[in-house]
Amino acid sequence: PDWEDEQYLFLGQTSMILRQHNSNFISDGFTPLIETLGENIWVNAWSTDEKTIYTIFNLNPEGFNAPLFKVNPKPGYHFVDLWNHDLLNPIKQGGEYWINVAAEGYSRKWKGTNNEGSVGSVAMLPDLLKVKREGTTIYFEAHAKCTIKNWTGLLAYHHEHYLSETAKGSMNYMDEFGAYEGKIVVQAFDNDELLDETVLEVGSGEPVLMSTSVKTESSKKASDGMVKIP
């Protein structure tokens, strides 16, 4: 049917999150149905000593974009929206910290069917990656033994990505991905387990250096076939 490719993409996106955080989903640090500020939205927390994953299931056709669940920020950690690949800053309300979540809506015609609802996922990850961009060059370094993957846009199994087998290095995104505007997602892995993630943004219409000039040595005399003009 026409919707088959869309379903496979959705399955791939959810499967990628499950596989990249396998240690969380098989651990006993599971807290079902944590407190939320949204009606008809369910959030589960999956914790290990290294990181916490929050899975979100939304049944509001209009979606949701507001503070949703409470967190306890820790020094040396940060929050990432794993579904949309955005960096998140907890919002302080009444002495407590809450995560603002943008949950996609869906057509009301799917109410009561298998297509009802939308999902999301948020992670609290350790600060292992240091990443900066200078022009079209991205410099990365991780404080752990790992491999690095750099992606453009939303992550999917069929998307190409840049792979570094070492935890420190650089890449020119123009060389790897061509002319690009949007998100560049940088991830650190221990085998297939995601250790940390951060996100850079290449702005729309941002000028980038396409080539570099190299100064050549001045000639002491005219080359063959050329005449010096005073």
C-alpha positions as YAML, in Angstrom:
chain: A
units: angstrom
residues:
- id: 1
  name: PRO
  ca: [0.00, 0.00, 0.00]
- id: 2
  name: ASP
  ca: [0.95, 3.66, -0.38]
- id: 3
  name: TRP
  ca: [1.75, 4.13, 3.30]
- id: 4
  name: GLU
  ca: [4.18, 1.19, 3.53]
- id: 5
  name: ASP
  ca: [7.38, 3.24, 3.09]
- id: 6
  name: GLU
  ca: [6.25, 5.71, 5.76]
- id: 7
  name: GLN
  ca: [5.59, 2.84, 8.18]
- id: 8
  name: TYR
  ca: [9.04, 1.37, 7.52]
- id: 9
  name: LEU
  ca: [10.67, 4.74, 8.19]
- id: 10
  name: PHE
  ca: [8.77, 5.03, 11.47]
- id: 11
  name: LEU
  ca: [9.79, 1.49, 12.47]
- id: 12
  name: GLY
  ca: [13.41, 2.29, 11.59]
- id: 13
  name: GLN
  ca: [13.41, 5.45, 13.72]
- id: 14
  name: THR
  ca: [11.95, 3.72, 16.78]
- id: 15
  name: SER
  ca: [14.18, 0.66, 16.34]
- id: 16
  name: MET
  ca: [17.30, 2.86, 16.13]
- id: 17
  name: ILE
  ca: [16.49, 4.43, 19.52]
- id: 18
  name: LEU
  ca: [15.78, 1.03, 21.08]
- id: 19
  name: ARG
  ca: [19.06, -0.44, 19.81]
- id: 20
  name: GLN
  ca: [21.25, 2.56, 20.63]
- id: 21
  name: HIS
  ca: [20.02, 2.46, 24.25]
- id: 22
  name: ASN
  ca: [19.68, -1.28, 24.70]
- id: 23
  name: SER
  ca: [21.29, -1.23, 28.17]
- id: 24
  name: ASN
  ca: [18.53, 1.10, 29.41]
- id: 25
  name: PHE
  ca: [15.65, -0.92, 28.02]
- id: 26
  name: ILE
  ca: [16.87, -4.18, 29.61]
- id: 27
  name: SER
  ca: [17.85, -2.65, 32.97]
- id: 28
  name: ASP
  ca: [15.81, -2.85, 36.16]
- id: 29
  name: GLY
  ca: [15.94, 0.96, 36.51]
- id: 30
  name: PHE
  ca: [12.47, 1.34, 34.99]
- id: 31
  name: THR
  ca: [9.92, 3.87, 36.28]
- id: 32
  name: PRO
  ca: [6.60, 3.55, 34.45]
- id: 33
  name: LEU
  ca: [4.15, 6.43, 34.02]
- id: 34
  name: ILE
  ca: [6.07, 9.26, 35.66]
- id: 35
  name: GLU
  ca: [4.23, 12.47, 36.55]
- id: 36
  name: THR
  ca: [3.34, 14.65, 33.55]
- id: 37
  name: LEU
  ca: [1.58, 17.99, 33.06]
- id: 38
  name: GLY
  ca: [-0.20, 16.88, 29.89]
- id: 39
  name: GLU
  ca: [-3.45, 14.96, 29.58]
- id: 40
  name: ASN
  ca: [-3.36, 11.80, 27.46]
- id: 41
  name: ILE
  ca: [0.44, 11.74, 27.30]
- id: 42
  name: TRP
  ca: [2.36, 8.89, 28.94]
- id: 43
  name: VAL
  ca: [6.06, 9.01, 29.82]
- id: 44
  name: ASN
  ca: [8.25, 6.14, 31.05]
- id: 45
  name: ALA
  ca: [11.78, 6.55, 32.44]
- id: 46
  name: TRP
  ca: [14.54, 3.97, 31.79]
- id: 47
  name: SER
  ca: [17.68, 4.59, 33.87]
- id: 48
  name: THR
  ca: [21.18, 3.20, 34.21]
- id: 49
  name: ASP
  ca: [24.15, 4.68, 36.05]
- id: 50
  name: GLU
  ca: [25.32, 6.24, 32.76]
- id: 51
  name: LYS
  ca: [22.14, 7.79, 31.32]
- id: 52
  name: THR
  ca: [18.35, 8.04, 31.48]
- id: 53
  name: ILE
  ca: [15.97, 7.58, 28.54]
- id: 54
  name: TYR
  ca: [12.40, 8.90, 28.57]
- id: 55
  name: THR
  ca: [9.89, 7.42, 26.11]
- id: 56
  name: ILE
  ca: [6.76, 9.42, 25.27]
- id: 57
  name: PHE
  ca: [3.39, 8.32, 23.88]
- id: 58
  name: ASN
  ca: [0.93, 11.06, 22.93]
- id: 59
  name: LEU
  ca: [-2.78, 10.55, 22.22]
- id: 60
  name: ASN
  ca: [-3.66, 14.22, 21.59]
- id: 61
  name: PRO
  ca: [-4.41, 14.75, 17.87]
- id: 62
  name: GLU
  ca: [-3.40, 18.41, 18.20]
- id: 63
  name: GLY
  ca: [0.01, 17.44, 19.61]
- id: 64
  name: PHE
  ca: [1.71, 19.01, 22.60]
- id: 65
  name: ASN
  ca: [4.36, 21.71, 23.06]
- id: 66
  name: ALA
  ca: [4.81, 22.70, 26.70]
- id: 67
  name: PRO
  ca: [6.64, 21.61, 29.88]
- id: 68
  name: LEU
  ca: [5.74, 17.93, 30.25]
- id: 69
  name: PHE
  ca: [7.72, 16.01, 32.87]
- id: 70
  name: LYS
  ca: [9.95, 16.72, 35.86]
- id: 71
  name: VAL
  ca: [13.71, 16.00, 35.84]
- id: 72
  name: ASN
  ca: [16.62, 16.29, 38.26]
- id: 73
  name: PRO
  ca: [19.49, 17.91, 36.34]
- id: 74
  name: LYS
  ca: [22.95, 16.73, 37.42]
- id: 75
  name: PRO
  ca: [26.31, 18.44, 36.93]
- id: 76
  name: GLY
  ca: [28.09, 17.00, 33.92]
- id: 77
  name: TYR
  ca: [24.87, 15.94, 32.14]
- id: 78
  name: HIS
  ca: [22.60, 17.47, 29.51]
- id: 79
  name: PHE
  ca: [19.27, 16.69, 27.80]
- id: 80
  name: VAL
  ca: [18.67, 15.78, 24.16]
- id: 81
  name: ASP
  ca: [15.46, 15.23, 22.20]
- id: 82
  name: LEU
  ca: [16.33, 11.92, 20.49]
- id: 83
  name: TRP
  ca: [13.28, 12.01, 18.22]
- id: 84
  name: ASN
  ca: [13.79, 15.50, 16.74]
- id: 85
  name: HIS
  ca: [17.50, 15.80, 17.62]
- id: 86
  name: ASP
  ca: [17.39, 19.07, 19.52]
- id: 87
  name: LEU
  ca: [19.31, 20.13, 22.63]
- id: 88
  name: LEU
  ca: [16.94, 20.79, 25.55]
- id: 89
  name: ASN
  ca: [17.31, 23.08, 28.54]
- id: 90
  name: PRO
  ca: [15.13, 22.23, 31.56]
- id: 91
  name: ILE
  ca: [12.67, 24.95, 32.54]
- id: 92
  name: LYS
  ca: [12.52, 25.93, 36.22]
- id: 93
  name: GLN
  ca: [9.01, 26.24, 37.65]
- id: 94
  name: GLY
  ca: [8.30, 26.54, 41.35]
- id: 95
  name: GLY
  ca: [11.73, 25.29, 42.34]
- id: 96
  name: GLU
  ca: [11.46, 22.21, 40.08]
- id: 97
  name: TYR
  ca: [12.87, 21.51, 36.64]
- id: 98
  name: TRP
  ca: [10.68, 20.40, 33.75]
- id: 99
  name: ILE
  ca: [11.41, 19.28, 30.21]
- id: 100
  name: ASN
  ca: [9.55, 21.06, 27.42]
- id: 101
  name: VAL
  ca: [8.53, 18.50, 24.81]
- id: 102
  name: ALA
  ca: [7.21, 19.06, 21.30]
- id: 103
  name: ALA
  ca: [5.02, 16.03, 20.54]
- id: 104
  name: GLU
  ca: [3.75, 15.79, 16.97]
- id: 105
  name: GLY
  ca: [0.02, 15.76, 16.34]
- id: 106
  name: TYR
  ca: [-1.83, 13.42, 14.01]
- id: 107
  name: SER
  ca: [-5.05, 13.40, 12.02]
- id: 108
  name: ARG
  ca: [-8.22, 12.91, 14.04]
- id: 109
  name: LYS
  ca: [-9.34, 10.38, 11.45]
- id: 110
  name: TRP
  ca: [-6.90, 7.92, 13.05]
- id: 111
  name: LYS
  ca: [-8.60, 8.08, 16.48]
- id: 112
  name: GLY
  ca: [-9.41, 4.54, 17.60]
- id: 113
  name: THR
  ca: [-7.21, 2.88, 14.94]
- id: 114
  name: ASN
  ca: [-3.73, 1.37, 14.91]
- id: 115
  name: ASN
  ca: [-2.36, 4.70, 13.60]
- id: 116
  name: GLU
  ca: [-3.61, 6.62, 16.62]
- id: 117
  name: GLY
  ca: [-0.99, 8.56, 18.58]
- id: 118
  name: SER
  ca: [2.56, 9.88, 18.17]
- id: 119
  name: VAL
  ca: [5.78, 9.18, 20.02]
- id: 120
  name: GLY
  ca: [8.95, 10.87, 21.22]
- id: 121
  name: SER
  ca: [12.06, 10.25, 23.28]
- id: 122
  name: VAL
  ca: [14.34, 12.36, 25.47]
- id: 123
  name: ALA
  ca: [17.72, 11.42, 26.97]
- id: 124
  name: MET
  ca: [19.80, 12.70, 29.86]
- id: 125
  name: LEU
  ca: [23.36, 12.04, 28.68]
- id: 126
  name: PRO
  ca: [26.82, 12.65, 30.17]
- id: 127
  name: ASP
  ca: [28.92, 15.53, 28.79]
- id: 128
  name: LEU
  ca: [31.48, 13.45, 26.91]
- id: 129
  name: LEU
  ca: [31.61, 15.31, 23.59]
- id: 130
  name: LYS
  ca: [33.32, 18.60, 22.84]
- id: 131
  name: VAL
  ca: [32.36, 19.86, 19.39]
- id: 132
  name: LYS
  ca: [32.92, 23.16, 17.60]
- id: 133
  name: ARG
  ca: [32.48, 24.38, 14.04]
- id: 134
  name: GLU
  ca: [34.77, 26.78, 12.21]
- id: 135
  name: GLY
  ca: [33.35, 27.51, 8.78]
- id: 136
  name: THR
  ca: [32.70, 24.17, 7.13]
- id: 137
  name: THR
  ca: [35.05, 22.23, 9.43]
- id: 138
  name: ILE
  ca: [33.72, 20.39, 12.47]
- id: 139
  name: TYR
  ca: [36.17, 19.53, 15.25]
- id: 140
  name: PHE
  ca: [35.17, 16.82, 17.71]
- id: 141
  name: GLU
  ca: [36.67, 15.17, 20.77]
- id: 142
  name: ALA
  ca: [35.17, 12.73, 23.27]
- id: 143
  name: HIS
  ca: [36.39, 12.03, 26.79]
- id: 144
  name: ALA
  ca: [35.93, 8.30, 26.34]
- id: 145
  name: LYS
  ca: [37.11, 5.52, 24.06]
- id: 146
  name: CYS
  ca: [34.54, 5.57, 21.28]
- id: 147
  name: THR
  ca: [33.71, 6.03, 17.63]
- id: 148
  name: ILE
  ca: [32.09, 9.19, 16.27]
- id: 149
  name: LYS
  ca: [29.22, 9.45, 13.78]
- id: 150
  name: ASN
  ca: [28.19, 12.71, 12.14]
- id: 151
  name: TRP
  ca: [24.77, 12.93, 10.47]
- id: 152
  name: THR
  ca: [22.80, 15.55, 8.59]
- id: 153
  name: GLY
  ca: [19.12, 16.11, 9.34]
- id: 154
  name: LEU
  ca: [17.06, 13.43, 11.06]
- id: 155
  name: LEU
  ca: [18.76, 10.09, 11.62]
- id: 156
  name: ALA
  ca: [17.72, 7.03, 9.66]
- id: 157
  name: TYR
  ca: [19.35, 3.76, 8.64]
- id: 158
  name: HIS
  ca: [19.24, 4.70, 4.95]
- id: 159
  name: HIS
  ca: [20.98, 8.07, 5.49]
- id: 160
  name: GLU
  ca: [24.70, 8.39, 4.84]
- id: 161
  name: HIS
  ca: [26.88, 9.51, 7.71]
- id: 162
  name: TYR
  ca: [30.53, 10.27, 8.46]
- id: 163
  name: LEU
  ca: [32.31, 7.72, 10.68]
- id: 164
  name: SER
  ca: [35.48, 8.32, 12.69]
- id: 165
  name: GLU
  ca: [37.08, 5.30, 14.34]
- id: 166
  name: THR
  ca: [38.89, 7.62, 16.77]
- id: 167
  name: ALA
  ca: [37.45, 9.86, 19.47]
- id: 168
  name: LYS
  ca: [39.25, 12.98, 18.25]
- id: 169
  name: GLY
  ca: [39.32, 14.44, 14.77]
- id: 170
  name: SER
  ca: [37.71, 16.78, 12.29]
- id: 171
  name: MET
  ca: [35.65, 16.69, 9.11]
- id: 172
  name: ASN
  ca: [34.64, 19.16, 6.43]
- id: 173
  name: TYR
  ca: [30.90, 18.79, 6.04]
- id: 174
  name: MET
  ca: [30.98, 20.28, 2.53]
- id: 175
  name: ASP
  ca: [33.37, 17.52, 1.45]
- id: 176
  name: GLU
  ca: [31.23, 14.82, 3.08]
- id: 177
  name: PHE
  ca: [27.67, 16.06, 2.50]
- id: 178
  name: GLY
  ca: [27.94, 18.78, -0.16]
- id: 179
  name: ALA
  ca: [26.14, 22.13, 0.15]
- id: 180
  name: TYR
  ca: [24.02, 21.68, 3.27]
- id: 181
  name: GLU
  ca: [21.88, 23.80, 5.59]
- id: 182
  name: GLY
  ca: [20.29, 22.49, 8.78]
- id: 183
  name: LYS
  ca: [21.18, 20.23, 11.69]
- id: 184
  name: ILE
  ca: [24.41, 18.27, 11.99]
- id: 185
  name: VAL
  ca: [24.10, 15.60, 14.69]
- id: 186
  name: VAL
  ca: [27.35, 14.39, 16.32]
- id: 187
  name: GLN
  ca: [27.17, 11.12, 18.26]
- id: 188
  name: ALA
  ca: [29.69, 9.13, 20.33]
- id: 189
  name: PHE
  ca: [29.33, 5.33, 20.45]
- id: 190
  name: ASP
  ca: [30.75, 2.42, 22.40]
- id: 191
  name: ASN
  ca: [30.13, -0.32, 19.84]
- id: 192
  name: ASP
  ca: [26.40, 0.19, 19.13]
- id: 193
  name: GLU
  ca: [25.55, 1.95, 22.41]
- id: 194
  name: LEU
  ca: [25.08, 5.72, 22.27]
- id: 195
  name: LEU
  ca: [27.23, 7.47, 24.87]
- id: 196
  name: ASP
  ca: [26.57, 11.13, 24.05]
- id: 197
  name: GLU
  ca: [25.03, 13.37, 21.40]
- id: 198
  name: THR
  ca: [25.15, 17.03, 20.52]
- id: 199
  name: VAL
  ca: [23.70, 19.09, 17.68]
- id: 200
  name: LEU
  ca: [25.13, 21.88, 15.51]
- id: 201
  name: GLU
  ca: [23.17, 24.12, 13.17]
- id: 202
  name: VAL
  ca: [24.19, 25.45, 9.75]
- id: 203
  name: GLY
  ca: [21.99, 28.50, 9.22]
- id: 204
  name: SER
  ca: [19.98, 29.06, 6.05]
- id: 205
  name: GLY
  ca: [21.88, 31.31, 3.64]
- id: 206
  name: GLU
  ca: [24.97, 31.31, 5.85]
- id: 207
  name: PRO
  ca: [28.07, 32.21, 3.79]
- id: 208
  name: VAL
  ca: [30.70, 29.46, 3.77]
- id: 209
  name: LEU
  ca: [34.26, 29.33, 2.49]
- id: 210
  name: MET
  ca: [34.23, 27.41, -0.80]
- id: 211
  name: SER
  ca: [37.97, 27.49, -1.51]
- id: 212
  name: THR
  ca: [41.23, 28.78, -0.06]
- id: 213
  name: SER
  ca: [43.93, 30.84, -1.74]
- id: 214
  name: VAL
  ca: [47.58, 29.88, -1.54]
- id: 215
  name: LYS
  ca: [50.32, 32.49, -2.02]
- id: 216
  name: THR
  ca: [52.85, 31.42, -4.61]
- id: 217
  name: GLU
  ca: [56.52, 32.35, -4.66]
- id: 218
  name: SER
  ca: [57.35, 35.46, -6.68]
- id: 219
  name: SER
  ca: [59.15, 34.74, -9.93]
- id: 220
  name: LYS
  ca: [62.57, 36.33, -10.38]
- id: 221
  name: LYS
  ca: [62.32, 36.35, -14.16]
- id: 222
  name: ALA
  ca: [59.68, 36.01, -16.84]
- id: 223
  name: SER
  ca: [58.67, 32.42, -17.58]
- id: 224
  name: ASP
  ca: [59.21, 30.94, -21.01]
- id: 225
  name: GLY
  ca: [56.84, 32.50, -23.54]
- id: 226
  name: MET
  ca: [56.14, 35.51, -21.30]
- id: 227
  name: VAL
  ca: [57.48, 39.08, -21.33]
- id: 228
  name: LYS
  ca: [57.80, 41.28, -18.26]
- id: 229
  name: ILE
  ca: [55.73, 44.48, -18.47]
- id: 230
  name: PRO
  ca: [57.27, 47.29, -16.37]
...
